[in-house]
Amino acid sequence: MKTAGKISPPRCGCASKSRRVILVLAILATLAVLFFRKSISNRLVEHVVLANDAPSEELLQHAIQSSPNPQAELLAAWNTGKIVQRELAIRTVASIAPPDHACPPGLEGVLLAGALDPDENVRETALSELNLRHDPALAALAGAQLTDADPEMRLLGLQYLKGEPARVGASMAAPLLDDADPRIVAEALNLMNHWSGEDFGVKMRDVLPVVNAKTGLPEFPPERVARVRAGMERAKAWLAKHSAEFAAAPAAIPAAAFAALRPLSAGDFTLPSLDGPSVRLSDFRGKVVVLNFWTTWCTACIGEMPELVELQKRDGDHLAILGTSLDFVPNDDQVARLPSPGEIRAKVARVVRQRGINYTVLLDETGAVGARFNGGELPATVIIDAEGNVRRRFIGPREMAVFNAFITAASHAVGSEN
């Protein structure tokens, strides 16, 4: 006798397998769609980062870190030839290849080239990274800064020589004992103290400059200059007796540094001038352009205006100076009340009259051009050659001699300055 109960439905083995296959295929299809969407999203982010003139650092890092090939993505950002992407890219090298790991050749090439870059910020980051990695090319690349027309770069080069052996470093630093800038002489003396075990009687605190309230440039009281000169004479006398001990030269700059260098195009833009008509950067093709970002509230910006006025008087026929005001970009003091465009324009015009500015003044009303050239730190200056390539970008005021050297170099083809 059969026990009463619910009769189980008939089961077919082949039907059960079919349902499992369908379920698996559905899951795979869902994953494929999600992956495809993510892939499209990543590609869109990558495109925005590479095409945008001023992407955010967060956006670039996301694009690199989410890429299936972070190194290739970083190199793509570097090779855009755009100022913002390149600076962000070189700052991101450490996140892909930490200093305590071997640096892939492609990324090392970026660091080596970065130490010779037209952009001051890129040079600083590249030399810092090479120092952390104890890269054997550091001495040669630091040495390359010692002959730069910019005293800030000469100081930068000296700072990265301290880790070098005396036989190499002393011979490289010795010529800087005759530098016109007391800060550089004092830094060279500080290094000579370190390598020689002697004390030449000058400390960096002894030559702290006094900033001129009008120009924003460092100035040195006569007594500090005299102290540096005395130390320099003592160091030279000591070197004359020990010159045979410090004759070694650093290795040559690696070919990879030059191979990774790329032209840095300034691109083009159009901005209204204070006088009214719009001005295109490409209108000045064939001339060297000094693109200077400033604001009416920046003391150092105001201070260097006499240098630019003098340049315009002297070289206005074959040089274009574009003083680009970023006053329309809000600063921290303007959170409560942002002046109207008319008020800003009137303030800029007032400074132009008061300072006797004789060069073209542009109004960057959206801040887009300033962002493209990383003009947030002020004053920021970009030297553009006749072909439209950036030859130098630097932060802070410079003396006339530095402007002269940069403009002369930009008047010649790349590699023919010397």
Coordinates of C-alpha atoms in Angstrom, one line a residue:
M1 CA 0.0 0.0 0.0
K2 CA 1.3 3.4 -1.0
T3 CA 1.4 6.1 1.6
A4 CA -0.9 9.0 0.8
G5 CA 0.8 12.2 0.2
K6 CA 1.7 15.0 -2.3
I7 CA 2.8 13.6 -5.6
S8 CA 6.1 15.1 -6.6
P9 CA 6.1 16.6 -10.1
P10 CA 8.1 14.8 -12.7
R11 CA 11.7 16.1 -13.1
C12 CA 13.8 16.1 -16.2
G13 CA 17.6 16.2 -15.9
C14 CA 18.1 18.0 -19.3
A15 CA 15.6 20.7 -18.4
S16 CA 17.4 21.4 -15.1
K17 CA 20.8 21.8 -16.9
S18 CA 19.3 24.1 -19.5
R19 CA 18.0 26.4 -16.7
R20 CA 21.4 26.5 -15.1
V21 CA 23.1 27.4 -18.4
I22 CA 20.6 30.2 -19.0
L23 CA 21.2 31.5 -15.5
V24 CA 25.0 31.5 -15.9
L25 CA 24.7 33.2 -19.3
A26 CA 22.4 35.8 -17.8
I27 CA 25.0 36.5 -15.0
L28 CA 27.8 36.7 -17.5
A29 CA 25.8 39.0 -19.7
T30 CA 25.1 41.3 -16.8
L31 CA 28.8 41.4 -15.8
A32 CA 29.7 42.1 -19.4
V33 CA 27.3 45.0 -19.6
L34 CA 28.6 46.4 -16.3
F35 CA 32.2 46.0 -17.4
F36 CA 31.4 47.5 -20.8
R37 CA 29.8 50.5 -19.1
K38 CA 32.7 50.9 -16.7
S39 CA 35.1 50.6 -19.7
I40 CA 33.2 53.3 -21.5
S41 CA 33.1 55.4 -18.4
N42 CA 36.9 55.0 -17.9
R43 CA 37.5 55.9 -21.6
L44 CA 35.4 59.0 -21.3
V45 CA 37.2 60.1 -18.2
E46 CA 40.6 59.5 -19.9
H47 CA 39.4 61.5 -22.9
V48 CA 38.3 64.4 -20.7
V49 CA 41.6 64.4 -18.8
L50 CA 43.7 64.4 -21.9
A51 CA 41.5 66.9 -23.8
N52 CA 40.8 69.4 -21.0
D53 CA 43.2 72.3 -20.7
A54 CA 43.1 72.3 -16.9
P55 CA 41.7 69.0 -15.4
S56 CA 41.7 68.6 -11.6
E57 CA 44.3 66.6 -9.9
E58 CA 41.6 64.3 -8.5
L59 CA 40.3 63.6 -12.0
L60 CA 43.8 62.8 -13.4
Q61 CA 44.6 60.5 -10.5
H62 CA 41.2 58.7 -11.0
A63 CA 41.9 58.3 -14.7
I64 CA 45.4 56.8 -14.0
Q65 CA 44.5 54.6 -11.1
S66 CA 41.3 53.2 -12.8
S67 CA 43.2 52.5 -16.0
P68 CA 44.1 48.9 -16.9
N69 CA 47.5 50.3 -17.7
P70 CA 48.3 53.1 -15.3
Q71 CA 51.8 53.7 -16.7
A72 CA 50.5 54.1 -20.2
E73 CA 47.8 56.5 -19.0
L74 CA 50.4 58.6 -17.1
L75 CA 52.6 58.8 -20.2
A76 CA 49.6 59.8 -22.3
A77 CA 49.0 62.7 -19.9
W78 CA 52.7 63.7 -20.1
N79 CA 52.7 63.5 -23.9
T80 CA 49.7 65.8 -24.3
G81 CA 52.2 68.7 -24.1
K82 CA 49.8 70.5 -21.8
I83 CA 51.2 72.3 -18.8
V84 CA 48.6 71.1 -16.2
Q85 CA 48.6 67.5 -17.3
R86 CA 52.3 67.3 -17.4
E87 CA 52.8 68.7 -13.9
L88 CA 50.1 66.5 -12.5
A89 CA 51.6 63.5 -14.3
I90 CA 55.1 63.9 -12.9
R91 CA 53.6 64.3 -9.4
T92 CA 51.8 61.1 -9.9
V93 CA 54.9 59.0 -10.8
A94 CA 55.4 58.1 -7.1
S95 CA 51.9 56.6 -6.8
I96 CA 52.7 54.1 -9.6
A97 CA 56.3 53.5 -8.9
P98 CA 57.1 54.2 -5.2
P99 CA 60.6 55.5 -4.5
D100 CA 61.6 52.2 -2.8
H101 CA 60.7 50.3 -6.0
A102 CA 62.5 50.2 -9.3
C103 CA 61.2 52.9 -11.7
P104 CA 60.1 51.5 -15.1
P105 CA 62.2 52.9 -17.9
G106 CA 59.3 54.9 -19.4
L107 CA 58.6 56.7 -16.1
E108 CA 62.3 57.2 -15.4
G109 CA 62.6 58.9 -18.8
V110 CA 59.8 61.3 -17.7
L111 CA 61.7 62.2 -14.5
L112 CA 65.0 62.6 -16.3
A113 CA 63.4 64.9 -18.9
G114 CA 61.4 66.7 -16.2
A115 CA 64.7 67.9 -14.6
L116 CA 65.3 69.9 -17.8
D117 CA 61.8 71.0 -18.4
P118 CA 60.8 74.6 -19.3
D119 CA 58.4 74.6 -16.3
E120 CA 60.0 75.5 -13.0
N121 CA 57.4 73.3 -11.0
V122 CA 58.1 70.3 -13.1
R123 CA 61.9 70.6 -12.6
E124 CA 61.5 70.9 -8.8
T125 CA 59.3 67.8 -8.7
A126 CA 61.5 65.8 -11.0
L127 CA 64.7 66.5 -9.0
S128 CA 62.9 65.7 -5.8
E129 CA 61.8 62.3 -7.1
L130 CA 65.2 61.5 -8.5
N131 CA 66.8 62.4 -5.2
L132 CA 64.4 60.1 -3.3
R133 CA 65.3 57.3 -5.7
H134 CA 69.0 57.9 -5.4
D135 CA 69.1 58.0 -9.2
P136 CA 72.7 58.0 -10.5
A137 CA 71.8 60.8 -13.0
L138 CA 70.9 63.2 -10.2
A139 CA 74.4 64.8 -10.0
A140 CA 74.5 65.6 -13.7
L141 CA 70.9 66.9 -13.8
A142 CA 71.5 69.0 -10.6
G143 CA 74.7 70.3 -12.3
A144 CA 72.7 71.3 -15.3
Q145 CA 70.8 73.8 -13.1
L146 CA 74.1 75.5 -12.0
T147 CA 74.5 77.3 -15.3
D148 CA 70.9 78.3 -15.6
A149 CA 70.1 82.0 -16.1
D150 CA 67.6 81.8 -13.3
P151 CA 69.1 82.1 -9.8
E152 CA 66.2 80.1 -8.4
M153 CA 67.3 77.2 -10.6
R154 CA 71.0 77.6 -9.6
L155 CA 69.9 77.4 -5.9
L156 CA 67.8 74.3 -6.7
G157 CA 70.7 72.6 -8.3
L158 CA 73.0 73.3 -5.3
Q159 CA 70.5 71.9 -2.9
Y160 CA 70.7 68.5 -4.7
L161 CA 74.5 68.3 -4.6
K162 CA 74.9 67.7 -0.9
G163 CA 74.6 64.0 -1.2
E164 CA 77.3 63.8 -3.8
P165 CA 80.9 62.8 -2.8
A166 CA 83.3 65.7 -2.2
R167 CA 85.5 64.9 -5.3
V168 CA 82.4 65.4 -7.5
G169 CA 80.3 68.0 -5.7
A170 CA 83.1 70.5 -4.9
S171 CA 84.3 70.8 -8.4
M172 CA 80.7 71.5 -9.5
A173 CA 79.9 74.0 -6.8
A174 CA 83.2 75.9 -6.9
P175 CA 82.3 78.2 -9.9
L176 CA 79.2 79.3 -8.0
L177 CA 81.5 81.0 -5.5
D178 CA 81.7 83.9 -8.0
D179 CA 77.9 84.1 -8.5
A180 CA 76.3 87.6 -8.4
D181 CA 73.6 86.4 -6.0
P182 CA 74.7 86.3 -2.4
R183 CA 72.3 83.5 -1.6
I184 CA 73.9 81.2 -4.1
V185 CA 77.4 82.0 -2.9
A186 CA 76.3 81.3 0.7
E187 CA 74.7 78.0 -0.4
A188 CA 77.9 77.0 -2.2
L189 CA 80.0 77.9 0.9
N190 CA 77.6 75.8 3.0
L191 CA 78.3 72.8 0.7
M192 CA 82.1 73.5 0.8
N193 CA 81.9 73.4 4.6
H194 CA 80.2 70.0 4.4
W195 CA 82.7 68.6 1.9
S196 CA 85.9 70.0 3.3
G197 CA 85.3 69.9 7.1
E198 CA 86.3 73.5 7.2
D199 CA 84.3 76.5 8.3
F200 CA 84.4 79.5 6.0
G201 CA 82.4 81.7 8.3
V202 CA 79.1 82.0 6.5
K203 CA 75.8 80.5 7.4
M204 CA 72.6 80.8 5.4
R205 CA 71.0 82.8 8.1
D206 CA 73.8 85.4 7.7
V207 CA 72.6 86.2 4.2
L208 CA 68.8 86.2 4.5
P209 CA 67.6 88.8 2.0
V210 CA 65.4 91.8 2.8
V211 CA 62.4 91.9 0.4
N212 CA 62.0 95.2 -1.2
A213 CA 58.5 96.4 -0.4
K214 CA 58.1 98.0 -3.8
T215 CA 59.6 95.4 -6.1
G216 CA 59.1 92.2 -4.2
L217 CA 62.7 91.3 -5.1
P218 CA 65.3 90.2 -2.5
E219 CA 67.9 92.7 -1.6
F220 CA 71.1 92.3 0.5
P221 CA 72.4 94.9 3.0
P222 CA 76.1 95.7 2.3
E223 CA 77.3 94.2 5.5
R224 CA 75.8 90.8 4.5
V225 CA 77.3 91.0 1.1
A226 CA 80.7 91.8 2.6
R227 CA 80.4 88.7 4.9
V228 CA 79.7 86.5 2.0
R229 CA 82.6 87.9 0.0
A230 CA 85.0 87.3 2.8
G231 CA 83.9 83.7 3.1
M232 CA 84.2 83.3 -0.6
E233 CA 87.8 84.4 -0.5
R234 CA 88.6 82.0 2.3
A235 CA 87.0 79.1 0.4
K236 CA 88.9 80.0 -2.8
A237 CA 92.2 80.0 -1.0
W238 CA 91.5 76.7 0.5
L239 CA 90.4 75.2 -2.8
A240 CA 93.6 76.4 -4.5
K241 CA 95.6 74.3 -2.0
H242 CA 93.4 71.2 -2.5
S243 CA 92.3 71.4 -6.1
A244 CA 93.7 68.0 -7.0
E245 CA 91.4 66.4 -4.5
F246 CA 88.3 67.7 -6.2
A247 CA 88.8 67.1 -9.9
A248 CA 86.2 64.5 -10.7
A249 CA 83.3 65.4 -12.9
P250 CA 79.8 63.8 -12.8
A251 CA 78.5 61.4 -15.4
A252 CA 76.9 62.9 -18.5
I253 CA 73.2 63.5 -18.6
P254 CA 71.6 60.3 -19.8
A255 CA 70.4 60.2 -23.4
A256 CA 66.9 59.1 -22.1
A257 CA 66.5 62.6 -20.6
F258 CA 66.7 64.2 -24.0
A259 CA 64.7 61.5 -25.7
A260 CA 61.7 62.1 -23.4
L261 CA 61.7 65.9 -24.0
R262 CA 58.7 67.1 -25.9
P263 CA 57.8 70.6 -27.4
L264 CA 55.5 72.4 -25.0
S265 CA 52.9 74.2 -27.1
A266 CA 51.3 77.3 -25.6
G267 CA 48.2 76.6 -27.8
D268 CA 46.0 79.6 -28.5
F269 CA 43.4 81.7 -26.7
T270 CA 41.4 84.8 -27.1
L271 CA 40.9 87.4 -24.3
P272 CA 39.4 90.9 -24.2
S273 CA 41.9 93.6 -23.6
L274 CA 41.4 96.4 -21.0
D275 CA 41.1 98.8 -24.0
G276 CA 38.2 96.7 -25.4
P277 CA 39.3 94.7 -28.5
S278 CA 39.9 91.0 -28.2
V279 CA 43.4 89.7 -28.5
R280 CA 44.5 86.3 -29.8
L281 CA 47.8 84.8 -28.7
S282 CA 48.4 83.6 -32.2
D283 CA 48.3 87.2 -33.4
F284 CA 51.8 87.5 -32.0
R285 CA 53.3 84.5 -33.8
G286 CA 56.8 85.5 -35.0
K287 CA 57.5 87.4 -31.8
V288 CA 58.7 86.3 -28.4
V289 CA 55.7 86.7 -25.9
V290 CA 56.0 87.4 -22.2
L291 CA 52.7 86.2 -20.7
N292 CA 52.5 87.6 -17.2
F293 CA 49.6 86.6 -14.9
W294 CA 48.9 89.2 -12.1
T295 CA 46.3 90.7 -9.9
T296 CA 45.9 94.2 -8.4
W297 CA 46.2 92.8 -4.9
C298 CA 49.5 90.9 -5.5
T299 CA 52.3 92.9 -4.1
A300 CA 55.0 91.0 -6.0
C301 CA 53.0 91.4 -9.2
I302 CA 52.9 95.1 -8.8
G303 CA 56.6 95.2 -7.8
E304 CA 57.9 93.6 -11.0
M305 CA 55.8 95.8 -13.3
P306 CA 58.7 98.3 -13.8
E307 CA 60.8 95.5 -15.3
L308 CA 58.0 94.8 -17.8
V309 CA 57.5 98.4 -18.6
E310 CA 61.2 98.8 -19.3
L311 CA 61.2 95.7 -21.5
Q312 CA 58.3 97.1 -23.5
K313 CA 60.1 100.4 -24.0
R314 CA 63.3 98.7 -25.1
D315 CA 62.0 95.7 -27.1
G316 CA 58.4 96.5 -28.0
D317 CA 59.0 96.2 -31.7
H318 CA 59.9 92.5 -31.6
L319 CA 58.5 91.5 -28.2
A320 CA 54.9 91.2 -27.0
I321 CA 54.1 91.5 -23.3
L322 CA 50.7 90.4 -22.3
G323 CA 49.8 91.3 -18.7
T324 CA 46.9 89.1 -18.0
S325 CA 44.8 90.1 -15.0
L326 CA 43.2 87.3 -12.9
D327 CA 41.3 89.8 -10.7
F328 CA 38.0 88.2 -11.9
V329 CA 38.9 84.9 -10.2
P330 CA 37.7 85.2 -6.5
N331 CA 40.2 85.0 -3.8
D332 CA 39.7 84.1 -0.1
D333 CA 39.1 87.7 0.9
Q334 CA 36.2 88.1 -1.6
V335 CA 34.0 85.3 -0.3
A336 CA 31.6 87.7 1.4
R337 CA 31.3 90.1 -1.6
L338 CA 32.6 89.6 -5.0
P339 CA 33.1 93.0 -6.8
S340 CA 31.1 93.4 -10.0
P341 CA 32.8 93.1 -13.4
G342 CA 32.7 96.8 -13.8
E343 CA 34.3 97.4 -10.4
I344 CA 37.1 94.9 -11.2
R345 CA 37.7 96.5 -14.6
A346 CA 37.9 100.0 -13.1
K347 CA 40.4 98.7 -10.4
V348 CA 42.6 97.1 -13.1
A349 CA 42.5 100.3 -15.1
R350 CA 43.4 102.4 -12.1
V351 CA 46.5 100.3 -11.4
V352 CA 47.5 100.5 -15.1
R353 CA 47.4 104.3 -15.0
Q354 CA 49.2 104.5 -11.6
R355 CA 52.0 102.2 -12.7
G356 CA 52.4 103.6 -16.2
I357 CA 51.9 100.2 -17.8
N358 CA 52.7 100.5 -21.5
Y359 CA 52.1 96.9 -22.6
T360 CA 48.9 95.1 -23.5
V361 CA 46.7 94.2 -20.5
L362 CA 44.2 91.3 -20.9
L363 CA 41.2 90.4 -18.7
D364 CA 40.8 86.7 -18.0
E365 CA 37.2 87.0 -16.9
T366 CA 36.6 83.3 -16.5
G367 CA 40.1 82.3 -15.2
A368 CA 40.3 79.6 -18.0
V369 CA 43.6 80.9 -19.5
G370 CA 45.1 81.3 -16.1
A371 CA 44.1 77.7 -15.2
R372 CA 45.6 76.4 -18.4
F373 CA 49.0 77.9 -17.5
N374 CA 48.8 77.1 -13.8
G375 CA 48.7 80.8 -13.1
G376 CA 47.2 80.4 -9.6
E377 CA 50.5 81.2 -7.8
L378 CA 51.4 84.8 -8.5
P379 CA 53.1 86.4 -10.3
A380 CA 53.3 83.6 -12.9
T381 CA 55.2 84.2 -16.1
V382 CA 55.4 82.2 -19.3
I383 CA 58.0 82.9 -22.0
I384 CA 56.7 81.8 -25.4
D385 CA 58.9 81.7 -28.5
A386 CA 58.1 82.8 -32.0
E387 CA 56.8 79.4 -33.0
G388 CA 54.3 79.3 -30.1
N389 CA 56.2 77.0 -27.8
V390 CA 56.7 77.6 -24.1
R391 CA 60.3 78.1 -23.3
R392 CA 60.1 79.0 -19.7
R393 CA 57.4 79.1 -17.0
F394 CA 58.2 80.4 -13.5
I395 CA 56.7 81.7 -10.3
G396 CA 57.7 84.9 -8.6
P397 CA 59.3 88.2 -9.7
R398 CA 62.7 88.2 -11.6
E399 CA 65.3 90.8 -12.2
M400 CA 65.8 92.4 -15.6
A401 CA 68.9 90.3 -16.3
V402 CA 66.9 87.1 -15.9
F403 CA 64.2 88.4 -18.3
N404 CA 66.9 89.3 -20.8
A405 CA 68.4 85.9 -20.7
F406 CA 65.1 84.1 -21.1
I407 CA 64.0 86.3 -24.0
T408 CA 67.3 85.9 -25.8
A409 CA 67.1 82.1 -25.4
A410 CA 63.5 82.1 -26.7
S411 CA 64.7 84.1 -29.7
H412 CA 66.8 81.2 -30.9
A413 CA 65.8 77.7 -31.9
V414 CA 65.7 75.0 -29.2
G415 CA 69.2 73.7 -28.6
S416 CA 71.0 76.7 -30.1
E417 CA 71.0 79.0 -27.1
N418 CA 74.6 78.2 -26.3

